[in-house]
Short mmCIF file of C-alpha atoms and ligand atoms in Angstrom, two decimals:
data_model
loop_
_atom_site.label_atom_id
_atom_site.label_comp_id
_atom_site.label_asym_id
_atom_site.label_seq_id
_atom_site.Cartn_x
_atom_site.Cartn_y
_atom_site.Cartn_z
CA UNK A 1 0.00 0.00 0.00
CA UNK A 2 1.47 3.24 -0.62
CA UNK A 3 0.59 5.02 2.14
CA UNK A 4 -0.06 2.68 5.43
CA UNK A 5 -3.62 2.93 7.03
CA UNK A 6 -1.87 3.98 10.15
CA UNK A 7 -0.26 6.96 8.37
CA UNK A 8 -3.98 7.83 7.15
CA UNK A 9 -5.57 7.20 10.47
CA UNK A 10 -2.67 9.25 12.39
CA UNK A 11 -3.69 12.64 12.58
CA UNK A 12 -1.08 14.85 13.41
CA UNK A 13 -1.83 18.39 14.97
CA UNK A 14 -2.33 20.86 14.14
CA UNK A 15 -4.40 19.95 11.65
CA UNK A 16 -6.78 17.69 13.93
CA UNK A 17 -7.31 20.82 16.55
CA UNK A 18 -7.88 22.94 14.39
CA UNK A 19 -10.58 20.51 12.71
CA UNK A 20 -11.57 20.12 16.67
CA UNK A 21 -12.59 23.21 16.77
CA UNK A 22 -14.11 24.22 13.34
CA UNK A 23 -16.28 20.51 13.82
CA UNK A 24 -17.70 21.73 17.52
CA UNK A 25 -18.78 25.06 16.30
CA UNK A 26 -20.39 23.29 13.21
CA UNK A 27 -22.03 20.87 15.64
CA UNK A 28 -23.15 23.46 17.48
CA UNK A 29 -24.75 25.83 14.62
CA UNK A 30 -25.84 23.09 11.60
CA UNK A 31 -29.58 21.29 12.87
CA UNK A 32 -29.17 17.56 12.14
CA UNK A 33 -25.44 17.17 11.77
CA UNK A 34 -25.51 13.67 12.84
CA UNK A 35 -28.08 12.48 10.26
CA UNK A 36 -26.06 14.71 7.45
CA UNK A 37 -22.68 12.83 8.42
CA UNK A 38 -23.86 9.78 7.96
CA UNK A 39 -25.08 10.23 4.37
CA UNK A 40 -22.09 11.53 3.57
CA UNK A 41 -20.50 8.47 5.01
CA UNK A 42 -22.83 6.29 2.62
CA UNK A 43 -22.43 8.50 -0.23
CA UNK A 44 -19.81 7.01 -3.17
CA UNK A 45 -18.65 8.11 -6.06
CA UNK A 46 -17.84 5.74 -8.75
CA UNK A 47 -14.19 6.63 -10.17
CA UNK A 48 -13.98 6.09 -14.28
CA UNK A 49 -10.76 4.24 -15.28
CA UNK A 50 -9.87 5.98 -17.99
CA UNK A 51 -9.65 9.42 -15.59
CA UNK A 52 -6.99 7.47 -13.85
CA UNK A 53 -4.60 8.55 -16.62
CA UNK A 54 -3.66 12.04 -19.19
CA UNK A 55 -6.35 11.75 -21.29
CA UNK A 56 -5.34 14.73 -23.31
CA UNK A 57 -6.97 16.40 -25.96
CA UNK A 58 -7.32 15.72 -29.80
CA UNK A 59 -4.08 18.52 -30.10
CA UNK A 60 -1.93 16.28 -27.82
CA UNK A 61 -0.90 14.71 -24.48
CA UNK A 62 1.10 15.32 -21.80
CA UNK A 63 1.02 12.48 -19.48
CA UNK A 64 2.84 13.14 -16.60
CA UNK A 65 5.04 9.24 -15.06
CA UNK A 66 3.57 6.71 -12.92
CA UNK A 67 -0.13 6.40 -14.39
CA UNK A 68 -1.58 2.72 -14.48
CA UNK A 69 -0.30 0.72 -17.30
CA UNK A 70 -2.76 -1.85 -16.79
CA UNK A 71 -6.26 -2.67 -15.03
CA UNK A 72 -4.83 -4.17 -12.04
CA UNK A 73 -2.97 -0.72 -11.64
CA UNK A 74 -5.87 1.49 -12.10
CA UNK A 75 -7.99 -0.60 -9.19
CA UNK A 76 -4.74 0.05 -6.68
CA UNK A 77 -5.56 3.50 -7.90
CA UNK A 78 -8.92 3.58 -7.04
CA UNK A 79 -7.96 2.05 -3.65
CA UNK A 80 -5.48 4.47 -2.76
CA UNK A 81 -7.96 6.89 -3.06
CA UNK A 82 -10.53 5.48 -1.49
CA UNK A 83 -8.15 4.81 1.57
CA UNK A 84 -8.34 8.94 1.57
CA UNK A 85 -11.37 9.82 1.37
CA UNK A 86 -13.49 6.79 1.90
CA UNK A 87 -16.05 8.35 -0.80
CA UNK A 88 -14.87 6.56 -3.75
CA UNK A 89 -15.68 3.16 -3.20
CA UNK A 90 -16.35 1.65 -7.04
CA UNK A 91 -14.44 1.80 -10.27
CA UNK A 92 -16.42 2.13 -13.42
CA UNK A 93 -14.63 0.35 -16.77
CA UNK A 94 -14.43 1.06 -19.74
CA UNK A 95 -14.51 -1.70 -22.50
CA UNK A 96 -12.37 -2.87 -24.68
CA UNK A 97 -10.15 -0.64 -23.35
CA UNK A 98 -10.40 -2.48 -19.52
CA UNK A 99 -11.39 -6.03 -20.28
CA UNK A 100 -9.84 -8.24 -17.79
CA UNK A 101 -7.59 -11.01 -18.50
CA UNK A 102 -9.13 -12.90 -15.37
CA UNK A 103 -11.99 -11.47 -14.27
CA UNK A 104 -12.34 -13.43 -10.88
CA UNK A 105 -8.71 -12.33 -10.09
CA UNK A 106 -9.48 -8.78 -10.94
CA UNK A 107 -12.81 -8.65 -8.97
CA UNK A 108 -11.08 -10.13 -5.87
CA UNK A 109 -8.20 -7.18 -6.49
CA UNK A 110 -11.19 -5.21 -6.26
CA UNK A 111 -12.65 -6.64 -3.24
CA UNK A 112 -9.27 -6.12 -1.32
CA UNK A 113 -9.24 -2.39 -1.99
CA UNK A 114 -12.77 -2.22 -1.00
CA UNK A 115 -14.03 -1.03 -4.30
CA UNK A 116 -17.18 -2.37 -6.03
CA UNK A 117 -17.59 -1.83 -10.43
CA UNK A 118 -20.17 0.38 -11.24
CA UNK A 119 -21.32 0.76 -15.00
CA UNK A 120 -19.28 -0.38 -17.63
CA UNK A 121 -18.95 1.50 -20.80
CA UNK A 122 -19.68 0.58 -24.19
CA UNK A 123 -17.14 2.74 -26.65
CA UNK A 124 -18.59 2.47 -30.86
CA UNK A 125 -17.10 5.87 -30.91
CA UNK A 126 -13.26 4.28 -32.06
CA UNK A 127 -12.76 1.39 -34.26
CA UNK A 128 -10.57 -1.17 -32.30
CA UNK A 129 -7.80 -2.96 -34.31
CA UNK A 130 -8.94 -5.96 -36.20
CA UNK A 131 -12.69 -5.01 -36.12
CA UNK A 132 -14.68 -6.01 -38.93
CA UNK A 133 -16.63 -2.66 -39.90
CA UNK A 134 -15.55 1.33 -39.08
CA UNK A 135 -18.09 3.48 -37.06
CA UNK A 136 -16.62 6.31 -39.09
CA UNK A 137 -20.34 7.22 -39.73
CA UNK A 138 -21.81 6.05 -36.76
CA UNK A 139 -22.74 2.71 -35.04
CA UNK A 140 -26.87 2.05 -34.17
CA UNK A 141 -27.91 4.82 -36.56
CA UNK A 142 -25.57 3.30 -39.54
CA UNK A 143 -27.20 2.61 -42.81
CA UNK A 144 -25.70 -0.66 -43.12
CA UNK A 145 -27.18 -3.50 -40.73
CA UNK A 146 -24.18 -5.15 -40.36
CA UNK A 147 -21.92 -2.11 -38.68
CA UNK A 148 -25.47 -1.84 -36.52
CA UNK A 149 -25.46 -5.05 -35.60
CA UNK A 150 -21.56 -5.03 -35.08
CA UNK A 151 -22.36 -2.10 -32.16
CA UNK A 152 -25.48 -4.24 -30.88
CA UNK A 153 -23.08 -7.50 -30.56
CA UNK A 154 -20.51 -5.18 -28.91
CA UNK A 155 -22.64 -3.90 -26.52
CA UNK A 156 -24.31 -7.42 -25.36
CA UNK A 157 -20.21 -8.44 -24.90
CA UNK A 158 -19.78 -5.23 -22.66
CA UNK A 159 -22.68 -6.59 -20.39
CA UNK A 160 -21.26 -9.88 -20.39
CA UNK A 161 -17.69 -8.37 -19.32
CA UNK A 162 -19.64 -6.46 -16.29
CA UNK A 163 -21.57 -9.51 -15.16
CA UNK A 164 -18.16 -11.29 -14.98
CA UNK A 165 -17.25 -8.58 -12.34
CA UNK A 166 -20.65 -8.02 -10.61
CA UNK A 167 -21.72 -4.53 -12.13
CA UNK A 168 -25.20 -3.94 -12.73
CA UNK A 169 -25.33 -1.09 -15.12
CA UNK A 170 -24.40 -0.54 -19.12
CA UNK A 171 -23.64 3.45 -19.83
CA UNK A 172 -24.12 3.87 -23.59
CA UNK A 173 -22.60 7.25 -25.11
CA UNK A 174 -23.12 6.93 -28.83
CA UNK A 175 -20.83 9.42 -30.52
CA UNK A 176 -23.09 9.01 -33.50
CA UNK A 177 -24.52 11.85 -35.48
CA UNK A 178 -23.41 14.04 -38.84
CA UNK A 179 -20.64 16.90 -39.36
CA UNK A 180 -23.00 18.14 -42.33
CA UNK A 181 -26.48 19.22 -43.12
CA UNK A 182 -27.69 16.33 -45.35
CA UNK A 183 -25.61 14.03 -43.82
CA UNK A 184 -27.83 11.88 -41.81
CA UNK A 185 -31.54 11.27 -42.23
CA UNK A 186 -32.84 11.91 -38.85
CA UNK A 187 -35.19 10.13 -38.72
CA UNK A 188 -33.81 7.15 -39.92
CA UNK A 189 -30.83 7.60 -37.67
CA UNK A 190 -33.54 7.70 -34.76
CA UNK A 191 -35.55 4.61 -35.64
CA UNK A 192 -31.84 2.47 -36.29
CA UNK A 193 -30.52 3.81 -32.74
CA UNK A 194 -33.99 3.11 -30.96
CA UNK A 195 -33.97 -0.48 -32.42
CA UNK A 196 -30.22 -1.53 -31.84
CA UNK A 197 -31.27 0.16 -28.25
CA UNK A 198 -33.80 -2.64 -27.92
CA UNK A 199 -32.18 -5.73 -28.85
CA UNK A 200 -28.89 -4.46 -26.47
CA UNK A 201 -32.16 -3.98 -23.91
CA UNK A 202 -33.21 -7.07 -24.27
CA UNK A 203 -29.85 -8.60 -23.15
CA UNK A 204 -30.36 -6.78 -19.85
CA UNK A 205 -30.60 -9.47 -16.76
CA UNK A 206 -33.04 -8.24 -14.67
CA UNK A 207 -31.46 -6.36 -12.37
CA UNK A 208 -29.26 -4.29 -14.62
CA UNK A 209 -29.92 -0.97 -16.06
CA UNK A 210 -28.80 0.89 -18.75
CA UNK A 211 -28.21 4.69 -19.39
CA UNK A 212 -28.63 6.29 -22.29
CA UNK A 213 -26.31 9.14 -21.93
CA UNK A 214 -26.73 12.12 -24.16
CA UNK A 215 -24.09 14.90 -25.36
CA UNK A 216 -25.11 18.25 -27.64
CA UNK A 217 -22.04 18.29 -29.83
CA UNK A 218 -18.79 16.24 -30.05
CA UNK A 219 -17.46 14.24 -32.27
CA UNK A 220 -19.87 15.53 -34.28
CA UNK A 221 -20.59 19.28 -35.24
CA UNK A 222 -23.88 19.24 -37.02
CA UNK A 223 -26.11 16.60 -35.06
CA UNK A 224 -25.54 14.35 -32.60
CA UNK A 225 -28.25 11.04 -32.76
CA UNK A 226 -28.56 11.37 -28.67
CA UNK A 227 -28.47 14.80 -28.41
CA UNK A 228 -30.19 15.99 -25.47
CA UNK A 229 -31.99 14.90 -22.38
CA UNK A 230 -35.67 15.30 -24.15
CA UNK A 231 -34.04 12.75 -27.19
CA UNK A 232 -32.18 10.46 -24.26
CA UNK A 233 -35.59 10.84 -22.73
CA UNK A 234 -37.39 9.98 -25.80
CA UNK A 235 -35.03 6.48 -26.04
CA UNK A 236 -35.53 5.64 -22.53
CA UNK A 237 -39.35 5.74 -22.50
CA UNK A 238 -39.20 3.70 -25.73
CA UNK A 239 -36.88 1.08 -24.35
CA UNK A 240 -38.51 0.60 -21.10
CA UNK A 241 -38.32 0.59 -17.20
CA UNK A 242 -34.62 -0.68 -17.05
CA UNK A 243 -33.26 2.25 -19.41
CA UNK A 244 -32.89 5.46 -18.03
CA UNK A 245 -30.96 9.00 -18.73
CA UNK A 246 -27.49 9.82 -17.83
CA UNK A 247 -26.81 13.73 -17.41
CA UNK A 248 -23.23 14.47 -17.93
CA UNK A 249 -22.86 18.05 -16.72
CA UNK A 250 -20.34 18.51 -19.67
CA UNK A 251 -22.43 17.59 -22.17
CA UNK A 252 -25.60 20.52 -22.71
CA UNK A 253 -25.60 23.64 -24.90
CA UNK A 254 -24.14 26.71 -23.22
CA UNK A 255 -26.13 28.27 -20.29
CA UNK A 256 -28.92 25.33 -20.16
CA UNK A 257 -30.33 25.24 -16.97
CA UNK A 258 -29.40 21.56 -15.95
CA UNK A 259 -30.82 21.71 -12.52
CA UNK A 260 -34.15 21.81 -13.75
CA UNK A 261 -33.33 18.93 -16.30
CA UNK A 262 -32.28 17.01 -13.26
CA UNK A 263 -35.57 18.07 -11.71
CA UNK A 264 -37.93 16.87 -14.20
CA UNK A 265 -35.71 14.09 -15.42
CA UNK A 266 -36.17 12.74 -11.46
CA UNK A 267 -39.84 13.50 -11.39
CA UNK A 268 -40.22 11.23 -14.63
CA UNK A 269 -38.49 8.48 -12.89
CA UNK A 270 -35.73 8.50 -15.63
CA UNK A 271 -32.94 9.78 -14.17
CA UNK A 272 -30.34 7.08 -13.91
CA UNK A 273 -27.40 9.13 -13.01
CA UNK A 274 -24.06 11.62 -13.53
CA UNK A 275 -21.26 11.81 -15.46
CA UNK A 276 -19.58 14.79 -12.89
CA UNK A 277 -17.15 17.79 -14.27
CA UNK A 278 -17.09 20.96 -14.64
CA UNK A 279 -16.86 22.66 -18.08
CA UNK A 280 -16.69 26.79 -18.84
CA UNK A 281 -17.54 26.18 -22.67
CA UNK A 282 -18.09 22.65 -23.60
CA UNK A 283 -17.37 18.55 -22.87
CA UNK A 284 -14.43 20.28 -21.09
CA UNK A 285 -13.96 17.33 -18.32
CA UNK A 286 -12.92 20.17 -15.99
CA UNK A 287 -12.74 18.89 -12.18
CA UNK A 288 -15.77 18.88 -10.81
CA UNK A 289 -16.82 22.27 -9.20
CA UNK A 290 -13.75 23.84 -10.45
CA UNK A 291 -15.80 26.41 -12.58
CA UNK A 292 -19.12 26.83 -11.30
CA UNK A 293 -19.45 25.55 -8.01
CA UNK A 294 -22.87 26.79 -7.18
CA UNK A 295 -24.52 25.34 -9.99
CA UNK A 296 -23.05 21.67 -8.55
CA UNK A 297 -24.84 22.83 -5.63
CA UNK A 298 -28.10 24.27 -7.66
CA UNK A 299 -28.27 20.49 -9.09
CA UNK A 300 -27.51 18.63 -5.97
CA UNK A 301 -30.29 21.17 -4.30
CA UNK A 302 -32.91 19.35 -6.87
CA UNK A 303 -31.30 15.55 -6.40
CA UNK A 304 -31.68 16.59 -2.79
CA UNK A 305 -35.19 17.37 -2.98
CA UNK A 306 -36.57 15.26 -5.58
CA UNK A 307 -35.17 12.14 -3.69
CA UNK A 308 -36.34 12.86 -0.66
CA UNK A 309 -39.84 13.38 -2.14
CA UNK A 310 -39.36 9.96 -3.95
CA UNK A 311 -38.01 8.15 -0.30
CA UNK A 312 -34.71 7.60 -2.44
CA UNK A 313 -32.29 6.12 -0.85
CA UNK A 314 -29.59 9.24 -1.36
CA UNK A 315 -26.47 7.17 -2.01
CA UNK A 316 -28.12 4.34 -4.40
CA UNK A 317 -30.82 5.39 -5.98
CA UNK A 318 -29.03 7.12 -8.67
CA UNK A 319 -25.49 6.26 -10.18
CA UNK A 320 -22.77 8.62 -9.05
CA UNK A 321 -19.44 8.82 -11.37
CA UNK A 322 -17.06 10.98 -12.49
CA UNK A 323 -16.08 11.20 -16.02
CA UNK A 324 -13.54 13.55 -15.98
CA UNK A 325 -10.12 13.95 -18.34
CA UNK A 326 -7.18 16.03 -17.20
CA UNK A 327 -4.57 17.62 -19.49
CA UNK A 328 -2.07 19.36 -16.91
CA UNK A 329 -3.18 18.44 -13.56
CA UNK A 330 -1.83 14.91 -11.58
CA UNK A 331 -4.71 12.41 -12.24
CA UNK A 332 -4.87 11.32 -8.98
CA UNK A 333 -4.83 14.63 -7.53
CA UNK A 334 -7.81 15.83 -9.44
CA UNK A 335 -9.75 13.20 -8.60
CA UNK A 336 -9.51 13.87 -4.98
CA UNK A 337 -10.10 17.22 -5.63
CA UNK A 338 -13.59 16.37 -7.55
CA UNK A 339 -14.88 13.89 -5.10
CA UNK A 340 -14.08 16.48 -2.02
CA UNK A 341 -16.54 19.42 -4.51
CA UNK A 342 -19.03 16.72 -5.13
CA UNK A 343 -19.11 16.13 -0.76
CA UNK A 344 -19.36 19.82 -0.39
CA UNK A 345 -21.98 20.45 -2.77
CA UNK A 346 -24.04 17.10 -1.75
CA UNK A 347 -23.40 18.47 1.98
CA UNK A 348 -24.30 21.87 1.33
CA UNK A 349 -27.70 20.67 -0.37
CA UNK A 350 -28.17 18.73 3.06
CA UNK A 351 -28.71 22.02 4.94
CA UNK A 352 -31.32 23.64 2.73
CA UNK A 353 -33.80 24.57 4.55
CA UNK A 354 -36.77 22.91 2.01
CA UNK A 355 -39.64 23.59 4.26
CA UNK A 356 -38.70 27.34 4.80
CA UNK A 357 -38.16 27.46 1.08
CA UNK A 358 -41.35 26.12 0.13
CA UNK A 359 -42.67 28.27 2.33
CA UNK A 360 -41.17 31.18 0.36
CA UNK A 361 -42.34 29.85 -2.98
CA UNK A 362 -46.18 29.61 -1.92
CA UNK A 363 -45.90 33.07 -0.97
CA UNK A 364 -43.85 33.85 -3.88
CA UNK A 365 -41.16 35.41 -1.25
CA UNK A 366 -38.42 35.48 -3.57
CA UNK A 367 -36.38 37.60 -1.62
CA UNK A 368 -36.32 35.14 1.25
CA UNK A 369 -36.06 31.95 -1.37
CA UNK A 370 -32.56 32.98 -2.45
CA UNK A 371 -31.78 34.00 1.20
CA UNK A 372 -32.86 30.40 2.07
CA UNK A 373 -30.44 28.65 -0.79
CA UNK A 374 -27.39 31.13 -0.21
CA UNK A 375 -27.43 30.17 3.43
CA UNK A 376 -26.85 26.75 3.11
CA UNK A 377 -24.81 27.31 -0.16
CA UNK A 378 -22.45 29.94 2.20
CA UNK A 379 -21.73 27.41 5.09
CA UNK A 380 -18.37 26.17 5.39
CA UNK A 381 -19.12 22.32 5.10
CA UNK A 382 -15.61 21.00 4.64
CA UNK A 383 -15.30 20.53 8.92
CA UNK A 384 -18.67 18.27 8.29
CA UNK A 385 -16.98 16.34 5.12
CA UNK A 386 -13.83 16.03 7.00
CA UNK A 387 -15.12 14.70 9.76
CA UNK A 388 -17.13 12.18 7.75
CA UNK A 389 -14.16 10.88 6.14
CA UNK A 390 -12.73 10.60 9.91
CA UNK A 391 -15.26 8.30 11.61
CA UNK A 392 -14.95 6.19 8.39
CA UNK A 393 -11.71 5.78 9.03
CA UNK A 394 -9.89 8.50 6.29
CA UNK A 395 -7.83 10.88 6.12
CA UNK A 396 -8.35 14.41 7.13
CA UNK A 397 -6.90 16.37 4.32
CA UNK A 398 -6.50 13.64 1.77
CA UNK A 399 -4.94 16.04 -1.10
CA UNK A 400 -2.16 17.36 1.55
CA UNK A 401 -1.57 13.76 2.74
CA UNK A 402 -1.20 12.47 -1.04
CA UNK A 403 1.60 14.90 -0.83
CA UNK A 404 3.18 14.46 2.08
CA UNK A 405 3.43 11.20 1.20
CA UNK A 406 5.03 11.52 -1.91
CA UNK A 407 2.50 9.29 -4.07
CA UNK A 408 3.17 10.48 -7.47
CA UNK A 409 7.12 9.85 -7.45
CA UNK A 410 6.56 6.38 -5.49
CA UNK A 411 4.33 5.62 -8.59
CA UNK A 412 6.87 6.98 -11.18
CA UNK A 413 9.53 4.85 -9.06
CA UNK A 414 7.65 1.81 -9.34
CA UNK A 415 6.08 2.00 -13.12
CA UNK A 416 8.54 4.45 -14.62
CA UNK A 417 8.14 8.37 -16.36
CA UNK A 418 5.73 9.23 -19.47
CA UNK A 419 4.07 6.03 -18.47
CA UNK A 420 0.67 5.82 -20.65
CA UNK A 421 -2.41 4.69 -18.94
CA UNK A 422 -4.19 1.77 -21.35
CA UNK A 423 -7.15 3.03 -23.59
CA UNK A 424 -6.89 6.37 -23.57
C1 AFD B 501 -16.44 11.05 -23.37
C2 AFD B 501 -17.86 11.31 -23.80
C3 AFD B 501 -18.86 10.84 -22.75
C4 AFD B 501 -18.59 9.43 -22.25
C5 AFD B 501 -17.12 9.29 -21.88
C6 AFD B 501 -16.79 7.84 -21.57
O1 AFD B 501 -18.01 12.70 -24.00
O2 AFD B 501 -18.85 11.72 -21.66
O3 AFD B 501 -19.36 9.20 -21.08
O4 AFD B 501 -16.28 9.69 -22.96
O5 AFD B 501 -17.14 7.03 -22.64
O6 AFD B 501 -16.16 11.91 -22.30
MN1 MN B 502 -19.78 11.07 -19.80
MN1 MN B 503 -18.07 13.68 -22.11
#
């Protein structure tokens, strides 16, 4: 292990008084601080293998030493930081860039390091050397069966592959769509995507899911086939009560109001999950709450809400990943980073005041609404999330212990420098 549980469970001064006494006067001043700590306890965040790693961008990458060169490297990733922060307890693959040469041994790797697979990932957005047809224009919507039913066949294998490792969940982002007006029929491209949908559906064992997740531009520049939530929506109805949406906060049209996606999405009983980041113009993979902090909050403020108003379980009624890519920050380090903005945010949500604020709304108080928000939004949390991590057994500052500890150059000792993490 890297860094020793004792080393994580030792916590030196000054950093535990001073958490001493920023935790008492939160105890004192936040109303149900016991019940809030332990769903942040409970709450996990499923970690995406290829974030584990530079992904770059299409102009070039910089990978920095020591990233995993293989799966069993990426789930001792996962572990280590899960042994920080206790909040990232599952990994979520991506095939074929993560199939497993043994999948027993790598599910018992798993199991060691405490980590659980959440949904595996389909990719028809690359062709893979040695396959049979190109998705160069597209994969369920293609005109020709056979590439359609190449994508359909690779799908039902990606299920397989997470049944192997005891996931429950398929995440399909199609990259399909058209660069050009005239391109595409849309129509057809619809009807082709909804039916490859349904025969990949009907390879669903009961108790999986699958989430349809939807992205406004990128690869393609003119129309995307799953374009936005009401068209991922639109699928999911079709398919049927095992296929739901997946809101990636990268992936909407400048300025959309995604909290009120979330909202509606929830009401409909079609919200599956999140792809977390943070963006400032597009699918920038950004860490989370590194740009716009308060709308993470805005959206958890809904989740918050519209679970509770369901009886939803907070931490598994709804599948919780990052799907991040990082150009010039350590991997590792970003990823602690997001998980501690997506505790804050889910935290801060905890606070809001929802009878006082519908309160305001039936009186149309709007003054007082905001006021109501803004308070909860404007507590300092982190003593609350901190202390969570502590009575599950973490670390205090996980980011600042990473570097004491000198993770990065014990990983660039042990698997070398400009080492490239597998698939991405
Ligand atoms: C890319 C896509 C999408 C997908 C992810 C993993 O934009 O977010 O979920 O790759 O396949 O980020
Ligand atoms: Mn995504
Ligand atoms: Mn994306």
């Amino acid at each position: 292990m890297l860094i020793e549980k004792k080393t994580i469970s030792d916590h030196n001064d000054p950093l535990l008084s001073q958490h001493t006494r920023r935790f008492t006067y939160a105890s004192e001043t936040v109303p149900g601080i016991k019940g809030i700590i332990q769903k942040l306890k409970d709450f996990q965040v499923a970690i995406p293998s290829w974030a584990l790693g530079t992904g770059g961008t299409r102009f070039g990458r910089f990978n920095g030493g020591g990233e995993p060169r293989m799966l069993e490297e990426k789930i001792e990733d996962v572990g280590l930081l899960h042994a920080l922060n206790a909040s990232s307890g599952a990994i979520s693959l991506h095939i074929p860039w993560d199939i497993p040469a043994d999948a027993k041994k790598i599910r018992s790797l798993a199991a060691e390091h405490g980590l659980r697979f959440d949904a595996v990932n389909s990719n028809t957005f690359q062709d893979q050397p040695g396959q049979k047809y190109s998705y160069k224009f597209g994969s369920l919507q293609h005109v020709d069966k056979a590439i359609r039913k190449q994508a359909i066949e690779h799908n039902i294998e990606v299920i397989r592959h997470g049944m192997e490792l005891g996931s429950d969940s398929l995440t399909v982002w199609l990259a399909d769509g058209s660069c050009f007006p005239g391109q595409l029929n849309f129509r057809r491209a619809f009807e082709n995507t909804l039916s490859g949908l349904q025969e990949i559906y009907a390879a669903l064992p009961d108790n999986w899911k699958v989430f349809v997740e939807y992205k406004a531009y990128e690869p393609n520049f003119y129309s995307t086939t799953v374009g936005d939530w009401g068209q991922s929506y639109l699928y999911a109805s079709k398919l049927g009560s095992k296929a739901y949406t997946l809101v990636d906060l990268g992936h909407h049209l400048p300025n959309a109001n995604i909290q009120q996606i979330v909202a509606l999405l929830l009401n409909e009983k079609k919200l599956g999950g999140f792809h977390f980041n943070d963006s400032k113009y597009g699918d920038d993979d950004l860490t989370v709450g590194s740009i716009d902090p308060y709308q993470l909050f805005l959206i958890f403020n809904e989740l918050v809400e519209g679970m509770d108003a369901r009886n939803m379980n907070h931490a598994t009624g709804l599948g919780w990943m990052i799907d991040a890519s990082h150009n010039v920050k350590d991997p590792l380090e970003d990823l602690l980073q997001s998980v501690e903005a997506i505790m804050i945010a889910y935290a801060q949500a905890l606070l809001v005041d929802t009878k006082a604020l519908q309160d305001a709304q039936e009186k149309n108080d709007v003054a007082r609404a905001q006021e109501i928000l803004q308070q909860a939004y404007r507590t300092d949390v982190r003593p609350i999330v901190a202390e969570a991590r502590l009575q599950n057994g973490a670390a205090l500052a996980p980011l600042q212990l990473f570097r004491e500890e000198k993770v990065r150059a014990q990983l660039i000792k042990e698997r070398g420098e400009k080492t490239i993490a597998t698939g991405l």
